């Protein structure tokens, strides 16, 4: 006896999808599922995440080369950026001038604990980048105590202000290899 031949493109008569009403319901179900998932431009109605809060960064040494590049990078990533500058009669903001509408400058000094504490309390940064340092080499040799205060005590005061005002903040300390003197062995 010959086996009955069937067309692979047809479904058996017993299939529930053969019913036109069942096919329409399935099609509506799939459309709703795609719409709900956002694949067809729909919007999800449940389990929305709260919008992410904009991260805040404080950069000391923002007027230096590295500080200005870091500020630009963080602004482009969507951060709210504050830059700490010292009060001075001859402010040099040329490196951050192009960012003046996208960053906020605050006054502070690494050697003034109160100014650091006030800045931390006002800004409440998520991240702090300490790039401030003595940048003029002859001055670092002519005033070694002041240079030591900036590179050691300034960091200590910054960390203390963070501990008191916003202990959850992440901290990055940039330092120079020059502070260790001439290297005698490689690798270090």
GROMACS .gro file of C-alpha atoms in nm:
model
  188
    1UNK     CA    1   0.000   0.000   0.000
    2UNK     CA    2   0.123   0.342  -0.086
    3UNK     CA    3   0.176   0.590   0.194
    4UNK     CA    4  -0.037   0.899   0.168
    5UNK     CA    5   0.161   1.200   0.048
    6UNK     CA    6   0.119   1.521   0.239
    7UNK     CA    7   0.217   1.871   0.150
    8UNK     CA    8   0.469   1.993   0.414
    9UNK     CA    9   0.325   2.345   0.382
   10UNK     CA   10  -0.017   2.243   0.512
   11UNK     CA   11  -0.105   2.165   0.869
   12UNK     CA   12  -0.308   1.871   0.980
   13UNK     CA   13  -0.678   1.950   1.018
   14UNK     CA   14  -0.659   1.896   1.394
   15UNK     CA   15  -0.420   2.192   1.447
   16UNK     CA   16  -0.568   2.473   1.658
   17UNK     CA   17  -0.376   2.723   1.445
   18UNK     CA   18  -0.572   2.613   1.140
   19UNK     CA   19  -0.871   2.795   1.282
   20UNK     CA   20  -0.876   3.151   1.137
   21UNK     CA   21  -0.988   3.290   1.474
   22UNK     CA   22  -0.699   3.110   1.644
   23UNK     CA   23  -0.453   3.248   1.386
   24UNK     CA   24  -0.577   3.602   1.441
   25UNK     CA   25  -0.552   3.566   1.817
   26UNK     CA   26  -0.199   3.433   1.788
   27UNK     CA   27  -0.105   3.718   1.554
   28UNK     CA   28  -0.251   3.974   1.798
   29UNK     CA   29  -0.067   3.807   2.085
   30UNK     CA   30   0.265   3.824   1.899
   31UNK     CA   31   0.207   4.187   1.798
   32UNK     CA   32   0.124   4.279   2.157
   33UNK     CA   33   0.433   4.097   2.279
   34UNK     CA   34   0.654   4.280   2.029
   35UNK     CA   35   0.493   4.614   2.110
   36UNK     CA   36   0.528   4.555   2.483
   37UNK     CA   37   0.894   4.459   2.452
   38UNK     CA   38   0.965   4.780   2.261
   39UNK     CA   39   1.067   4.601   1.941
   40UNK     CA   40   0.792   4.777   1.742
   41UNK     CA   41   0.823   5.120   1.901
   42UNK     CA   42   0.594   5.046   2.195
   43UNK     CA   43   0.670   5.152   2.547
   44UNK     CA   44   0.702   4.919   2.840
   45UNK     CA   45   0.441   4.972   3.104
   46UNK     CA   46   0.591   4.785   3.399
   47UNK     CA   47   0.917   4.753   3.587
   48UNK     CA   48   1.063   5.083   3.476
   49UNK     CA   49   1.394   5.172   3.624
   50UNK     CA   50   1.422   5.511   3.785
   51UNK     CA   51   1.626   5.747   3.568
   52UNK     CA   52   1.994   5.737   3.658
   53UNK     CA   53   2.115   6.034   3.855
   54UNK     CA   54   2.386   6.232   3.680
   55UNK     CA   55   2.725   6.150   3.833
   56UNK     CA   56   2.914   6.437   3.988
   57UNK     CA   57   3.291   6.473   3.974
   58UNK     CA   58   3.524   6.717   4.149
   59UNK     CA   59   3.860   6.781   3.984
   60UNK     CA   60   4.140   6.961   4.164
   61UNK     CA   61   4.401   7.092   3.925
   62UNK     CA   62   4.137   7.142   3.658
   63UNK     CA   63   4.328   7.435   3.506
   64UNK     CA   64   4.626   7.212   3.426
   65UNK     CA   65   4.668   7.011   3.108
   66UNK     CA   66   4.549   6.678   3.250
   67UNK     CA   67   4.267   6.840   3.449
   68UNK     CA   68   4.125   7.016   3.146
   69UNK     CA   69   4.137   6.697   2.936
   70UNK     CA   70   3.972   6.499   3.215
   71UNK     CA   71   3.700   6.763   3.256
   72UNK     CA   72   3.623   6.749   2.885
   73UNK     CA   73   3.608   6.370   2.890
   74UNK     CA   74   3.375   6.358   3.192
   75UNK     CA   75   3.145   6.629   3.055
   76UNK     CA   76   3.118   6.435   2.729
   77UNK     CA   77   3.025   6.125   2.931
   78UNK     CA   78   2.739   6.313   3.096
   79UNK     CA   79   2.897   6.403   3.429
   80UNK     CA   80   2.832   6.720   3.620
   81UNK     CA   81   3.186   6.851   3.665
   82UNK     CA   82   3.317   7.087   3.930
   83UNK     CA   83   3.669   7.219   3.922
   84UNK     CA   84   3.849   7.342   4.231
   85UNK     CA   85   4.068   7.649   4.184
   86UNK     CA   86   4.265   7.857   4.430
   87UNK     CA   87   4.181   8.219   4.481
   88UNK     CA   88   4.446   8.414   4.298
   89UNK     CA   89   4.497   8.761   4.161
   90UNK     CA   90   4.611   8.616   3.828
   91UNK     CA   91   4.380   8.327   3.747
   92UNK     CA   92   4.478   8.129   3.441
   93UNK     CA   93   4.164   7.960   3.309
   94UNK     CA   94   4.276   7.941   2.946
   95UNK     CA   95   4.279   7.559   2.938
   96UNK     CA   96   3.917   7.532   3.055
   97UNK     CA   97   3.778   7.842   2.886
   98UNK     CA   98   3.609   7.632   2.615
   99UNK     CA   99   3.425   7.443   2.892
  100UNK     CA  100   3.316   7.746   3.096
  101UNK     CA  101   2.946   7.686   3.028
  102UNK     CA  102   2.967   7.313   3.095
  103UNK     CA  103   3.160   7.306   3.425
  104UNK     CA  104   3.136   7.487   3.756
  105UNK     CA  105   3.436   7.628   3.937
  106UNK     CA  106   3.461   7.638   4.315
  107UNK     CA  107   3.725   7.799   4.530
  108UNK     CA  108   3.935   7.579   4.751
  109UNK     CA  109   4.288   7.510   4.860
  110UNK     CA  110   4.448   7.174   4.935
  111UNK     CA  111   4.614   7.324   5.241
  112UNK     CA  112   4.288   7.469   5.381
  113UNK     CA  113   4.088   7.190   5.546
  114UNK     CA  114   3.774   7.405   5.585
  115UNK     CA  115   3.759   7.495   5.215
  116UNK     CA  116   3.790   7.127   5.122
  117UNK     CA  117   3.523   7.023   5.371
  118UNK     CA  118   3.284   7.295   5.252
  119UNK     CA  119   3.338   7.198   4.888
  120UNK     CA  120   3.268   6.831   4.964
  121UNK     CA  121   2.951   6.914   5.157
  122UNK     CA  122   2.823   7.152   4.888
  123UNK     CA  123   2.906   6.937   4.585
  124UNK     CA  124   2.859   6.586   4.727
  125UNK     CA  125   3.075   6.433   4.454
  126UNK     CA  126   3.055   6.071   4.344
  127UNK     CA  127   3.416   6.088   4.227
  128UNK     CA  128   3.710   6.309   4.321
  129UNK     CA  129   4.017   6.343   4.100
  130UNK     CA  130   4.309   6.507   4.280
  131UNK     CA  131   4.536   6.635   4.005
  132UNK     CA  132   4.652   6.947   4.188
  133UNK     CA  133   5.024   6.966   4.252
  134UNK     CA  134   5.325   7.190   4.233
  135UNK     CA  135   5.373   7.211   3.858
  136UNK     CA  136   5.669   7.447   3.823
  137UNK     CA  137   5.982   7.239   3.878
  138UNK     CA  138   6.217   7.524   3.987
  139UNK     CA  139   5.966   7.621   4.257
  140UNK     CA  140   5.950   7.263   4.381
  141UNK     CA  141   6.328   7.275   4.435
  142UNK     CA  142   6.328   7.627   4.578
  143UNK     CA  143   6.036   7.559   4.815
  144UNK     CA  144   6.059   7.191   4.907
  145UNK     CA  145   5.848   7.224   5.224
  146UNK     CA  146   5.558   7.383   5.035
  147UNK     CA  147   5.587   7.115   4.767
  148UNK     CA  148   5.580   6.846   5.035
  149UNK     CA  149   5.275   7.003   5.193
  150UNK     CA  150   5.087   6.997   4.862
  151UNK     CA  151   5.185   6.643   4.769
  152UNK     CA  152   5.147   6.484   5.113
  153UNK     CA  153   4.943   6.699   5.349
  154UNK     CA  154   4.712   6.821   5.074
  155UNK     CA  155   4.618   6.463   4.989
  156UNK     CA  156   4.570   6.381   5.357
  157UNK     CA  157   4.342   6.682   5.404
  158UNK     CA  158   4.145   6.590   5.093
  159UNK     CA  159   4.097   6.233   5.215
  160UNK     CA  160   3.987   6.358   5.557
  161UNK     CA  161   3.730   6.591   5.399
  162UNK     CA  162   3.600   6.298   5.194
  163UNK     CA  163   3.583   6.074   5.500
  164UNK     CA  164   3.376   6.331   5.688
  165UNK     CA  165   3.152   6.472   5.414
  166UNK     CA  166   3.104   6.196   5.154
  167UNK     CA  167   3.270   5.867   5.243
  168UNK     CA  168   3.100   5.686   4.952
  169UNK     CA  169   3.291   5.893   4.693
  170UNK     CA  170   3.562   5.732   4.485
  171UNK     CA  171   3.904   5.899   4.499
  172UNK     CA  172   4.183   5.914   4.242
  173UNK     CA  173   4.524   6.052   4.332
  174UNK     CA  174   4.755   6.150   4.049
  175UNK     CA  175   5.119   6.177   4.144
  176UNK     CA  176   5.445   6.216   3.966
  177UNK     CA  177   5.721   5.960   3.954
  178UNK     CA  178   5.950   6.254   4.034
  179UNK     CA  179   5.841   6.236   4.397
  180UNK     CA  180   6.034   5.909   4.433
  181UNK     CA  181   6.362   6.044   4.298
  182UNK     CA  182   6.596   5.872   4.057
  183UNK     CA  183   6.510   5.509   3.996
  184UNK     CA  184   6.795   5.272   4.073
  185UNK     CA  185   6.630   4.949   3.961
  186UNK     CA  186   6.406   4.860   3.672
  187UNK     CA  187   6.136   4.738   3.697
  188UNK     CA  188   6.044   4.923   4.010
   0.00000   0.00000   0.00000
